[in-house]
Amino acid sequence: QVQVVESGGGLVQAGGSLRLTCTTAGRIFRIRSMGWYRQAPGKHRELVASFNGVGDIHYADSVKGLITISIDSGKQTVDLQMNSLKPEDTAVYYCNWKILSPYSGDYWGQGTQVTVSS
């Protein structure tokens, strides 16, 4: 099986930056996708940025130019660099791996809180 853990969240002032890190443990051979999601109070969980299995990157329209996702295949980590943060970016941020083999499944971390003050 695969374990997913997020880190790097915290409190930041508007206009500031944070880097979130998603660390995994366990064998990963083929994936469908990997990425970062967020969920603000009273809202549905939404996709922020993702890679697919061949390296294509997708960003939500609201974060294009402000957020960069990167992957280290050897370390099996996915980082999310967030710049020019706004109070509306406040949410719990989740890392997700949709794995095909050897242990197929949809794996989520426990989330890390990001709070942006005005």
PDB file of C-alpha atoms in Angstrom, residues 3-106:
ATOM      1  CA  GLN A   3       0.985   6.342   2.397  1.00  0.00           C
ATOM      2  CA  VAL A   4       0.693  10.065   1.605  1.00  0.00           C
ATOM      3  CA  VAL A   5       1.726  12.886   3.966  1.00  0.00           C
ATOM      4  CA  GLU A   6       1.492  16.657   3.402  1.00  0.00           C
ATOM      5  CA  SER A   7       3.641  19.273   5.103  1.00  0.00           C
ATOM      6  CA  GLY A   8       4.514  22.956   4.810  1.00  0.00           C
ATOM      7  CA  GLY A   9       1.224  24.609   5.678  1.00  0.00           C
ATOM      8  CA  GLY A  10       0.932  27.485   8.093  1.00  0.00           C
ATOM      9  CA  LEU A  11       0.019  31.129   8.530  1.00  0.00           C
ATOM     10  CA  VAL A  12       1.153  33.676   5.957  1.00  0.00           C
ATOM     11  CA  GLN A  13       0.283  37.293   5.207  1.00  0.00           C
ATOM     12  CA  ALA A  14      -1.489  38.245   1.991  1.00  0.00           C
ATOM     13  CA  GLY A  15       1.030  38.527  -0.814  1.00  0.00           C
ATOM     14  CA  GLY A  16       3.359  36.035   0.791  1.00  0.00           C
ATOM     15  CA  SER A  17       4.466  32.592  -0.315  1.00  0.00           C
ATOM     16  CA  LEU A  18       4.400  29.012   0.906  1.00  0.00           C
ATOM     17  CA  ARG A  19       5.795  25.737  -0.376  1.00  0.00           C
ATOM     18  CA  LEU A  20       3.851  22.573   0.352  1.00  0.00           C
ATOM     19  CA  THR A  21       5.456  19.152   0.137  1.00  0.00           C
ATOM     20  CA  CYS A  22       3.748  15.816  -0.449  1.00  0.00           C
ATOM     21  CA  THR A  23       5.781  12.804   0.630  1.00  0.00           C
ATOM     22  CA  THR A  24       4.890   9.197  -0.188  1.00  0.00           C
ATOM     23  CA  ALA A  25       5.960   5.803   1.067  1.00  0.00           C
ATOM     24  CA  GLY A  26       5.451   2.516  -0.753  1.00  0.00           C
ATOM     25  CA  ARG A  27       5.976   1.163  -4.257  1.00  0.00           C
ATOM     26  CA  ILE A  28       4.624   3.249  -7.141  1.00  0.00           C
ATOM     27  CA  PHE A  29       5.136   1.970 -10.691  1.00  0.00           C
ATOM     28  CA  ARG A  30       2.346   3.401 -12.846  1.00  0.00           C
ATOM     29  CA  ILE A  31       0.009   6.252 -12.005  1.00  0.00           C
ATOM     30  CA  ARG A  32      -3.081   7.823 -13.507  1.00  0.00           C
ATOM     31  CA  SER A  33      -2.445  11.230 -11.954  1.00  0.00           C
ATOM     32  CA  MET A  34      -1.050  13.047  -8.942  1.00  0.00           C
ATOM     33  CA  GLY A  35      -1.851  16.477  -7.622  1.00  0.00           C
ATOM     34  CA  TRP A  36      -2.932  18.970  -4.999  1.00  0.00           C
ATOM     35  CA  TYR A  37      -6.491  19.778  -3.966  1.00  0.00           C
ATOM     36  CA  ARG A  38      -7.911  22.226  -1.451  1.00  0.00           C
ATOM     37  CA  GLN A  39     -11.105  22.594   0.531  1.00  0.00           C
ATOM     38  CA  ALA A  40     -12.211  25.830   2.155  1.00  0.00           C
ATOM     39  CA  PRO A  41     -14.914  25.934   4.845  1.00  0.00           C
ATOM     40  CA  GLY A  42     -18.348  25.476   3.289  1.00  0.00           C
ATOM     41  CA  LYS A  43     -16.961  24.634  -0.149  1.00  0.00           C
ATOM     42  CA  HIS A  44     -16.337  21.486  -2.175  1.00  0.00           C
ATOM     43  CA  ARG A  45     -12.851  20.107  -2.546  1.00  0.00           C
ATOM     44  CA  GLU A  46     -11.307  21.487  -5.729  1.00  0.00           C
ATOM     45  CA  LEU A  47      -8.293  20.652  -7.859  1.00  0.00           C
ATOM     46  CA  VAL A  48      -5.448  23.171  -7.633  1.00  0.00           C
ATOM     47  CA  ALA A  49      -2.774  21.576  -9.820  1.00  0.00           C
ATOM     48  CA  SER A  50      -1.936  18.115 -11.125  1.00  0.00           C
ATOM     49  CA  PHE A  51       0.286  15.911 -13.259  1.00  0.00           C
ATOM     50  CA  ASN A  52      -1.029  13.050 -15.353  1.00  0.00           C
ATOM     51  CA  GLY A  53       0.855   9.812 -16.008  1.00  0.00           C
ATOM     52  CA  VAL A  54       2.817  11.242 -18.949  1.00  0.00           C
ATOM     53  CA  GLY A  55       3.813  14.500 -17.273  1.00  0.00           C
ATOM     54  CA  ASP A  56       1.138  16.880 -18.527  1.00  0.00           C
ATOM     55  CA  ILE A  57       0.400  19.664 -16.040  1.00  0.00           C
ATOM     56  CA  HIS A  58      -2.980  21.190 -15.293  1.00  0.00           C
ATOM     57  CA  TYR A  59      -3.628  24.294 -13.185  1.00  0.00           C
ATOM     58  CA  ALA A  60      -6.912  25.681 -11.999  1.00  0.00           C
ATOM     59  CA  ASP A  61      -7.720  28.938 -13.783  1.00  0.00           C
ATOM     60  CA  SER A  62      -7.671  30.853 -10.507  1.00  0.00           C
ATOM     61  CA  VAL A  63      -4.031  29.969  -9.737  1.00  0.00           C
ATOM     62  CA  LYS A  64      -2.374  30.079 -13.159  1.00  0.00           C
ATOM     63  CA  GLY A  65       0.831  32.084 -12.962  1.00  0.00           C
ATOM     64  CA  LEU A  66       0.796  32.050  -9.159  1.00  0.00           C
ATOM     65  CA  ILE A  67       1.326  28.373  -8.347  1.00  0.00           C
ATOM     66  CA  THR A  68       3.908  25.900  -9.606  1.00  0.00           C
ATOM     67  CA  ILE A  69       3.687  22.134  -9.166  1.00  0.00           C
ATOM     68  CA  SER A  70       6.806  20.004  -9.389  1.00  0.00           C
ATOM     69  CA  ILE A  71       7.597  16.326  -8.993  1.00  0.00           C
ATOM     70  CA  ASP A  72      10.691  14.400  -7.970  1.00  0.00           C
ATOM     71  CA  SER A  73      10.108  10.926  -9.390  1.00  0.00           C
ATOM     72  CA  GLY A  74      13.040   9.377  -7.553  1.00  0.00           C
ATOM     73  CA  LYS A  75      11.894  10.626  -4.150  1.00  0.00           C
ATOM     74  CA  GLN A  76       8.197  10.221  -4.986  1.00  0.00           C
ATOM     75  CA  THR A  77       7.416  13.735  -3.778  1.00  0.00           C
ATOM     76  CA  VAL A  78       5.215  16.470  -5.238  1.00  0.00           C
ATOM     77  CA  ASP A  79       5.690  20.106  -4.222  1.00  0.00           C
ATOM     78  CA  LEU A  80       3.339  23.043  -4.599  1.00  0.00           C
ATOM     79  CA  GLN A  81       4.965  26.496  -4.647  1.00  0.00           C
ATOM     80  CA  MET A  82       2.356  29.175  -3.949  1.00  0.00           C
ATOM     81  CA  ASN A  83       3.058  32.874  -4.492  1.00  0.00           C
ATOM     82  CA  SER A  84       1.006  36.056  -4.075  1.00  0.00           C
ATOM     83  CA  LEU A  85      -1.344  34.339  -1.661  1.00  0.00           C
ATOM     84  CA  LYS A  86      -4.737  35.864  -0.924  1.00  0.00           C
ATOM     85  CA  PRO A  87      -7.152  35.345   1.984  1.00  0.00           C
ATOM     86  CA  GLU A  88      -9.416  33.347  -0.344  1.00  0.00           C
ATOM     87  CA  ASP A  89      -6.591  30.807  -0.688  1.00  0.00           C
ATOM     88  CA  THR A  90      -7.196  29.817   2.939  1.00  0.00           C
ATOM     89  CA  ALA A  91      -8.081  26.119   2.969  1.00  0.00           C
ATOM     90  CA  VAL A  92      -6.961  22.657   3.917  1.00  0.00           C
ATOM     91  CA  TYR A  93      -4.668  21.441   1.141  1.00  0.00           C
ATOM     92  CA  TYR A  94      -4.631  17.738   0.261  1.00  0.00           C
ATOM     93  CA  CYS A  95      -2.198  15.665  -1.787  1.00  0.00           C
ATOM     94  CA  ASN A  96      -3.657  12.917  -3.981  1.00  0.00           C
ATOM     95  CA  TRP A  97      -2.128  10.007  -5.911  1.00  0.00           C
ATOM     96  CA  LYS A  98      -4.275   7.957  -8.275  1.00  0.00           C
ATOM     97  CA  ILE A  99      -2.153   4.845  -8.667  1.00  0.00           C
ATOM     98  CA  LEU A 100      -2.478   2.060 -11.255  1.00  0.00           C
ATOM     99  CA  SER A 101       0.233  -0.357 -10.097  1.00  0.00           C
ATOM    100  CA  PRO A 102       1.423  -2.251  -8.191  1.00  0.00           C
ATOM    101  CA  TYR A 103      -1.109  -1.116  -5.560  1.00  0.00           C
ATOM    102  CA  SER A 104      -4.024   0.413  -7.421  1.00  0.00           C
ATOM    103  CA  GLY A 105      -6.158   2.940  -5.632  1.00  0.00           C
ATOM    104  CA  ASP A 106      -6.939   6.546  -4.807  1.00  0.00           C
TER     105      ASP A 106
END
